[in-house]
Amino acid sequence: MAEARPILYSFRRCPYAIRARLALAAAGLKPGVDLELREVSLKAKPPELLAASAKGTVPVLVQGERVIEESLAVMAWALARRDPHGWLQGWSAAEATAIEALIAENDGPFKHHLDRYKYAGRFGAEGEEESHRQAALEILRRWNQRLASGGWLLGERPSLADMALLPFVRQFRLADPQRFDAEAALQPLQAWLGRFLAGAELAAVLDPPWAARQGWWSPGWLYHLALRQEWQAAQAAGSYRRSTRGRSLEQEGFIHLSQAHQLAASHGRFYADLDPAELRLLVLDPERLAATGAVVRLEPAPHSGELFPHLHGPLPLAAVLAAWPWCPEDGPSRSSRW
């Protein structure tokens, strides 16, 4: 029996997911060929992700019954298959210990201070941003000393530590790029980060096929394409009552919904002539719909007989997990990318 193609749940901007994708790409794996990439919206986590990993964070790599839930474990899995740059292999025992210590410092104290500097409101650290910035800078200064001689954390070539830390240093800089760039005492570290930001490795994993502009269309959800202005009006009114383009719930008797595999055709039939900026893809949770008492039935389309989900009544806003901008490249061509 052929080995199951791995599934990677990822999020484009997450530093943990970035470092996992860096290793997977370095190992020569390609989305759509060697693995299936599922971009996750952290505000609307697909049920398949939560079934695989209850913590619901990314990255998660699923291969058959095996689930790898930590980014470093994903990196190790990838580089054990192929490690052309020697990020993981070829280090002495002392160097391997140093790599482990650097990653632990990044994932522990540095990440702690980074979160409370960059996302103070989320972590209850309002008013403490500067103290956390200074604490993070102390760690960066130690890394800077390591980089001064050879340009990499362990000397003259990159290691797993470099690839594991760089996405987080990138996050630190993004909090205030001008202030970071003005830190005169961090020139080796700034040059190290600058190479990474300008390099092909990062560019590759921030663009398709390694990253998508929109979340993966889970078969476990239902969907509705809405005009942007009509969705905005529904949010103000507290109820959505449009069936499809140019037709109301009252006129049609139900609201047209789609399953994931039907979205491209639904867009092509009703909305293909519109500017994508005028559309919103409403992501609906069937369990939330049922909890509100909403009635959804699979019913045949008049001309094709294909079964489509129809919502018999107004759409409860509480059942809408997300309202994504419509991305044309995530429609008809999507199957070739995933």
GROMACS .gro file of C-alpha atoms in nm:
model
  338
    1MET     CA    1   0.000   0.000   0.000
    2ALA     CA    2   0.133   0.344  -0.094
    3GLU     CA    3   0.239   0.569   0.192
    4ALA     CA    4  -0.019   0.837   0.271
    5ARG     CA    5   0.078   1.181   0.146
    6PRO     CA    6   0.149   1.400   0.451
    7ILE     CA    7  -0.086   1.688   0.531
    8LEU     CA    8   0.064   2.009   0.670
    9TYR     CA    9  -0.161   2.253   0.855
   10SER     CA   10   0.010   2.590   0.842
   11PHE     CA   11  -0.041   2.964   0.878
   12ARG     CA   12   0.156   3.196   0.653
   13ARG     CA   13   0.277   3.448   0.913
   14CYS     CA   14   0.327   3.220   1.215
   15PRO     CA   15   0.701   3.196   1.296
   16TYR     CA   16   0.664   2.837   1.413
   17ALA     CA   17   0.499   2.745   1.083
   18ILE     CA   18   0.757   2.943   0.886
   19ARG     CA   19   1.047   2.750   1.032
   20ALA     CA   20   0.871   2.421   0.966
   21ARG     CA   21   0.812   2.520   0.603
   22LEU     CA   22   1.176   2.628   0.569
   23ALA     CA   23   1.291   2.277   0.661
   24LEU     CA   24   1.031   2.103   0.446
   25ALA     CA   25   1.126   2.316   0.146
   26ALA     CA   26   1.498   2.261   0.210
   27ALA     CA   27   1.433   1.886   0.213
   28GLY     CA   28   1.294   1.918  -0.138
   29LEU     CA   29   0.930   1.852  -0.053
   30LYS     CA   30   0.672   2.027  -0.270
   31PRO     CA   31   0.309   2.110  -0.185
   32GLY     CA   32   0.071   1.937  -0.419
   33VAL     CA   33   0.332   1.673  -0.501
   34ASP     CA   34   0.490   1.542  -0.181
   35LEU     CA   35   0.246   1.681   0.073
   36GLU     CA   36  -0.088   1.856   0.098
   37LEU     CA   37  -0.070   2.207   0.241
   38ARG     CA   38  -0.374   2.337   0.427
   39GLU     CA   39  -0.356   2.706   0.513
   40VAL     CA   40  -0.534   2.769   0.843
   41SER     CA   41  -0.718   3.080   0.951
   42LEU     CA   42  -0.652   3.099   1.324
   43LYS     CA   43  -0.994   3.259   1.374
   44ALA     CA   44  -1.165   2.970   1.197
   45LYS     CA   45  -0.974   2.650   1.265
   46PRO     CA   46  -1.096   2.363   1.048
   47PRO     CA   47  -1.244   2.061   1.228
   48GLU     CA   48  -0.988   1.834   1.060
   49LEU     CA   49  -0.706   2.023   1.236
   50LEU     CA   50  -0.877   2.002   1.574
   51ALA     CA   51  -0.944   1.631   1.523
   52ALA     CA   52  -0.575   1.574   1.455
   53SER     CA   53  -0.446   1.802   1.730
   54ALA     CA   54  -0.672   1.926   2.008
   55LYS     CA   55  -0.444   2.221   2.086
   56GLY     CA   56  -0.525   2.365   1.744
   57THR     CA   57  -0.193   2.541   1.688
   58VAL     CA   58   0.024   2.525   1.378
   59PRO     CA   59   0.222   2.368   1.233
   60VAL     CA   60   0.076   2.019   1.248
   61LEU     CA   61   0.197   1.745   1.014
   62VAL     CA   62  -0.029   1.443   0.968
   63GLN     CA   63   0.100   1.130   0.798
   64GLY     CA   64  -0.152   0.851   0.819
   65GLU     CA   65  -0.205   0.787   1.189
   66ARG     CA   66   0.108   0.975   1.290
   67VAL     CA   67   0.062   1.335   1.406
   68ILE     CA   68   0.359   1.570   1.456
   69GLU     CA   69   0.243   1.869   1.658
   70GLU     CA   70   0.562   2.069   1.721
   71SER     CA   71   0.753   2.280   1.471
   72LEU     CA   72   1.095   2.147   1.573
   73ALA     CA   73   0.971   1.791   1.532
   74VAL     CA   74   0.845   1.880   1.183
   75MET     CA   75   1.186   2.028   1.101
   76ALA     CA   76   1.361   1.715   1.228
   77TRP     CA   77   1.122   1.492   1.029
   78ALA     CA   78   1.194   1.685   0.710
   79LEU     CA   79   1.571   1.710   0.753
   80ALA     CA   80   1.599   1.341   0.842
   81ARG     CA   81   1.471   1.274   0.491
   82ARG     CA   82   1.711   1.516   0.323
   83ASP     CA   83   1.941   1.780   0.468
   84PRO     CA   84   2.131   1.933   0.173
   85HIS     CA   85   2.254   2.237   0.369
   86GLY     CA   86   2.364   2.046   0.677
   87TRP     CA   87   2.132   2.234   0.912
   88LEU     CA   88   2.080   1.928   1.130
   89GLN     CA   89   2.364   1.694   1.037
   90GLY     CA   90   2.741   1.720   1.068
   91TRP     CA   91   2.772   1.899   1.402
   92SER     CA   92   2.983   1.788   1.696
   93ALA     CA   93   2.824   1.691   2.026
   94ALA     CA   94   2.920   2.028   2.174
   95GLU     CA   95   2.776   2.213   1.875
   96ALA     CA   96   2.456   2.009   1.892
   97THR     CA   97   2.424   2.105   2.259
   98ALA     CA   98   2.471   2.472   2.167
   99ILE     CA   99   2.203   2.444   1.898
  100GLU     CA  100   1.962   2.294   2.148
  101ALA     CA  101   2.037   2.567   2.404
  102LEU     CA  102   1.987   2.849   2.152
  103ILE     CA  103   1.652   2.711   2.042
  104ALA     CA  104   1.542   2.668   2.404
  105GLU     CA  105   1.635   3.029   2.477
  106ASN     CA  106   1.438   3.145   2.174
  107ASP     CA  107   1.131   2.935   2.240
  108GLY     CA  108   1.134   3.017   2.611
  109PRO     CA  109   1.245   3.360   2.738
  110PHE     CA  110   1.282   3.535   2.402
  111LYS     CA  111   0.935   3.432   2.283
  112HIS     CA  112   0.792   3.530   2.623
  113HIS     CA  113   0.927   3.884   2.595
  114LEU     CA  114   0.854   3.911   2.222
  115ASP     CA  115   0.486   3.834   2.278
  116ARG     CA  116   0.451   4.091   2.556
  117TYR     CA  117   0.636   4.356   2.355
  118LYS     CA  118   0.461   4.303   2.021
  119TYR     CA  119   0.119   4.188   2.146
  120ALA     CA  120   0.095   4.354   2.487
  121GLY     CA  121  -0.284   4.374   2.485
  122ARG     CA  122  -0.324   4.007   2.404
  123PHE     CA  123  -0.094   3.902   2.690
  124GLY     CA  124  -0.207   4.151   2.955
  125ALA     CA  125   0.119   4.347   2.941
  126GLU     CA  126  -0.009   4.696   2.858
  127GLY     CA  127   0.237   4.954   2.984
  128GLU     CA  128   0.514   4.694   3.011
  129GLU     CA  129   0.612   4.687   2.645
  130GLU     CA  130   0.944   4.866   2.690
  131SER     CA  131   1.064   4.645   2.973
  132HIS     CA  132   0.990   4.336   2.764
  133ARG     CA  133   1.162   4.492   2.464
  134GLN     CA  134   1.475   4.554   2.669
  135ALA     CA  135   1.470   4.199   2.807
  136ALA     CA  136   1.443   4.062   2.453
  137LEU     CA  137   1.728   4.289   2.342
  138GLU     CA  138   1.952   4.142   2.610
  139ILE     CA  139   1.904   3.802   2.451
  140LEU     CA  140   1.960   3.945   2.102
  141ARG     CA  141   2.289   4.098   2.219
  142ARG     CA  142   2.413   3.755   2.324
  143TRP     CA  143   2.320   3.613   1.985
  144ASN     CA  144   2.486   3.913   1.822
  145GLN     CA  145   2.816   3.822   1.989
  146ARG     CA  146   2.794   3.473   1.843
  147LEU     CA  147   2.730   3.613   1.496
  148ALA     CA  148   3.021   3.858   1.501
  149SER     CA  149   3.289   3.612   1.394
  150GLY     CA  150   3.141   3.390   1.123
  151GLY     CA  151   2.803   3.543   1.040
  152TRP     CA  152   2.605   3.244   1.168
  153LEU     CA  153   2.522   3.134   1.521
  154LEU     CA  154   2.770   2.846   1.515
  155GLY     CA  155   3.031   2.994   1.288
  156GLU     CA  156   3.057   3.005   0.912
  157ARG     CA  157   2.757   2.800   0.803
  158PRO     CA  158   2.388   2.797   0.899
  159SER     CA  159   2.254   2.544   1.145
  160LEU     CA  160   1.914   2.435   1.266
  161ALA     CA  161   1.943   2.709   1.529
  162ASP     CA  162   1.967   2.984   1.266
  163MET     CA  163   1.662   2.860   1.078
  164ALA     CA  164   1.465   2.806   1.399
  165LEU     CA  165   1.543   3.151   1.543
  166LEU     CA  166   1.532   3.379   1.239
  167PRO     CA  167   1.150   3.381   1.197
  168PHE     CA  168   1.117   3.506   1.556
  169VAL     CA  169   1.381   3.776   1.517
  170ARG     CA  170   1.189   3.881   1.207
  171GLN     CA  171   0.881   3.917   1.427
  172PHE     CA  172   1.074   4.131   1.675
  173ARG     CA  173   1.187   4.365   1.399
  174LEU     CA  174   0.835   4.392   1.258
  175ALA     CA  175   0.715   4.543   1.586
  176ASP     CA  176   0.919   4.859   1.510
  177PRO     CA  177   1.148   4.823   1.205
  178GLN     CA  178   1.303   5.170   1.226
  179ARG     CA  179   1.393   5.133   1.590
  180PHE     CA  180   1.539   4.787   1.534
  181ASP     CA  181   1.747   4.905   1.239
  182ALA     CA  182   1.879   5.195   1.450
  183GLU     CA  183   2.031   4.962   1.712
  184ALA     CA  184   2.395   5.038   1.628
  185ALA     CA  185   2.533   4.766   1.855
  186LEU     CA  186   2.348   4.489   1.669
  187GLN     CA  187   2.513   4.513   1.328
  188PRO     CA  188   2.611   4.144   1.296
  189LEU     CA  189   2.261   4.038   1.395
  190GLN     CA  190   2.103   4.293   1.160
  191ALA     CA  191   2.317   4.162   0.874
  192TRP     CA  192   2.221   3.803   0.963
  193LEU     CA  193   1.852   3.892   0.961
  194GLY     CA  194   1.893   4.103   0.648
  195ARG     CA  195   2.032   3.806   0.454
  196PHE     CA  196   1.737   3.600   0.567
  197LEU     CA  197   1.479   3.865   0.473
  198ALA     CA  198   1.632   3.908   0.127
  199GLY     CA  199   1.699   3.539   0.071
  200ALA     CA  200   1.522   3.293  -0.154
  201GLU     CA  201   1.443   3.052   0.132
  202LEU     CA  202   1.209   3.292   0.312
  203ALA     CA  203   1.056   3.427  -0.009
  204ALA     CA  204   0.969   3.074  -0.119
  205VAL     CA  205   0.776   2.983   0.197
  206LEU     CA  206   0.582   3.311   0.213
  207ASP     CA  207   0.432   3.268  -0.134
  208PRO     CA  208   0.236   2.997  -0.315
  209PRO     CA  209   0.257   2.706  -0.321
  210TRP     CA  210   0.388   2.723   0.037
  211ALA     CA  211   0.143   2.989   0.155
  212ALA     CA  212  -0.208   3.089   0.048
  213ARG     CA  213  -0.393   3.418   0.077
  214GLN     CA  214  -0.702   3.244   0.212
  215GLY     CA  215  -0.776   2.959   0.447
  216TRP     CA  216  -0.822   2.603   0.327
  217TRP     CA  217  -1.179   2.514   0.233
  218SER     CA  218  -1.267   2.239   0.477
  219PRO     CA  219  -1.525   1.981   0.362
  220GLY     CA  220  -1.657   1.999   0.718
  221TRP     CA  221  -1.793   2.351   0.668
  222LEU     CA  222  -2.059   2.511   0.450
  223TYR     CA  223  -2.007   2.828   0.247
  224HIS     CA  224  -2.196   3.120   0.098
  225LEU     CA  225  -2.067   3.382  -0.144
  226ALA     CA  226  -2.201   3.724  -0.049
  227LEU     CA  227  -2.170   4.071  -0.193
  228ARG     CA  228  -1.948   4.278   0.034
  229GLN     CA  229  -2.203   4.557   0.081
  230GLU     CA  230  -2.486   4.313   0.152
  231TRP     CA  231  -2.275   4.137   0.414
  232GLN     CA  232  -2.193   4.470   0.576
  233ALA     CA  233  -2.562   4.561   0.583
  234ALA     CA  234  -2.646   4.225   0.739
  235GLN     CA  235  -2.393   4.280   1.016
  236ALA     CA  236  -2.553   4.614   1.094
  237ALA     CA  237  -2.904   4.466   1.082
  238GLY     CA  238  -2.816   4.151   1.278
  239SER     CA  239  -2.954   3.915   1.012
  240TYR     CA  240  -2.856   3.799   0.662
  241ARG     CA  241  -3.143   3.737   0.420
  242ARG     CA  242  -2.990   3.723   0.071
  243SER     CA  243  -3.031   3.399  -0.122
  244THR     CA  244  -2.786   3.463  -0.402
  245ARG     CA  245  -2.694   3.750  -0.633
  246GLY     CA  246  -3.004   3.954  -0.710
  247ARG     CA  247  -3.236   3.728  -0.510
  248SER     CA  248  -3.360   3.757  -0.153
  249LEU     CA  249  -3.457   3.483   0.090
  250GLU     CA  250  -3.820   3.585   0.047
  251GLN     CA  251  -3.801   3.558  -0.332
  252GLU     CA  252  -3.616   3.225  -0.343
  253GLY     CA  253  -3.752   3.056  -0.030
  254PHE     CA  254  -3.405   2.961   0.095
  255ILE     CA  255  -3.044   3.080   0.101
  256HIS     CA  256  -2.808   2.910  -0.144
  257LEU     CA  257  -2.509   2.746   0.026
  258SER     CA  258  -2.222   2.544  -0.118
  259GLN     CA  259  -1.998   2.264  -0.006
  260ALA     CA  260  -1.624   2.311  -0.049
  261HIS     CA  261  -1.604   2.125  -0.380
  262GLN     CA  262  -1.893   2.332  -0.522
  263LEU     CA  263  -1.753   2.678  -0.453
  264ALA     CA  264  -1.565   2.730  -0.777
  265ALA     CA  265  -1.871   2.643  -0.987
  266SER     CA  266  -2.098   2.862  -0.772
  267HIS     CA  267  -1.863   3.155  -0.821
  268GLY     CA  268  -1.842   3.091  -1.194
  269ARG     CA  269  -2.219   3.079  -1.235
  270PHE     CA  270  -2.320   3.384  -1.031
  271TYR     CA  271  -2.022   3.610  -0.964
  272ALA     CA  272  -1.749   3.560  -1.225
  273ASP     CA  273  -1.802   3.906  -1.378
  274LEU     CA  274  -1.756   4.090  -1.047
  275ASP     CA  275  -1.441   4.242  -0.902
  276PRO     CA  276  -1.326   3.990  -0.637
  277ALA     CA  277  -1.296   4.281  -0.392
  278GLU     CA  278  -1.676   4.305  -0.397
  279LEU     CA  279  -1.720   3.950  -0.266
  280ARG     CA  280  -1.697   3.785   0.073
  281LEU     CA  281  -1.679   3.412   0.133
  282LEU     CA  282  -1.885   3.333   0.442
  283VAL     CA  283  -1.758   3.026   0.627
  284LEU     CA  284  -2.040   2.854   0.814
  285ASP     CA  285  -2.023   2.603   1.097
  286PRO     CA  286  -2.296   2.336   1.054
  287GLU     CA  287  -2.298   2.269   1.429
  288ARG     CA  288  -2.362   2.635   1.507
  289LEU     CA  289  -2.635   2.643   1.245
  290ALA     CA  290  -2.802   2.342   1.404
  291ALA     CA  291  -2.770   2.494   1.751
  292THR     CA  292  -2.972   2.797   1.639
  293GLY     CA  293  -3.248   2.576   1.501
  294ALA     CA  294  -3.164   2.664   1.141
  295VAL     CA  295  -3.280   2.407   0.885
  296VAL     CA  296  -3.036   2.304   0.611
  297ARG     CA  297  -3.141   2.051   0.347
  298LEU     CA  298  -2.954   1.898   0.054
  299GLU     CA  299  -3.174   1.963  -0.248
  300PRO     CA  300  -3.122   1.917  -0.624
  301ALA     CA  301  -3.033   2.210  -0.847
  302PRO     CA  302  -3.302   2.263  -1.115
  303HIS     CA  303  -3.086   2.203  -1.424
  304SER     CA  304  -2.811   1.965  -1.312
  305GLY     CA  305  -2.976   1.773  -1.030
  306GLU     CA  306  -2.661   1.820  -0.820
  307LEU     CA  307  -2.740   1.833  -0.450
  308PHE     CA  308  -2.670   2.169  -0.288
  309PRO     CA  309  -2.723   2.269   0.076
  310HIS     CA  310  -3.011   2.515   0.115
  311LEU     CA  311  -3.074   2.713   0.432
  312HIS     CA  312  -3.448   2.751   0.488
  313GLY     CA  313  -3.457   3.074   0.684
  314PRO     CA  314  -3.229   3.368   0.760
  315LEU     CA  315  -2.861   3.305   0.823
  316PRO     CA  316  -2.777   3.345   1.194
  317LEU     CA  317  -2.467   3.563   1.218
  318ALA     CA  318  -2.347   3.351   1.511
  319ALA     CA  319  -2.296   3.062   1.268
  320VAL     CA  320  -2.052   3.260   1.052
  321LEU     CA  321  -1.698   3.163   1.149
  322ALA     CA  322  -1.528   3.402   0.908
  323ALA     CA  323  -1.593   3.633   0.614
  324TRP     CA  324  -1.293   3.605   0.385
  325PRO     CA  325  -1.217   3.820   0.083
  326TRP     CA  326  -1.263   3.611  -0.229
  327CYS     CA  327  -0.929   3.514  -0.380
  328PRO     CA  328  -0.966   3.411  -0.745
  329GLU     CA  329  -0.660   3.185  -0.739
  330ASP     CA  330  -0.821   2.990  -0.454
  331GLY     CA  331  -1.117   2.902  -0.674
  332PRO     CA  332  -1.101   2.699  -0.996
  333SER     CA  333  -0.724   2.642  -0.985
  334ARG     CA  334  -0.725   2.542  -0.620
  335SER     CA  335  -0.721   2.166  -0.678
  336SER     CA  336  -0.395   2.188  -0.869
  337ARG     CA  337  -0.229   2.373  -0.581
  338TRP     CA  338  -0.334   2.142  -0.302
   0.00000   0.00000   0.00000
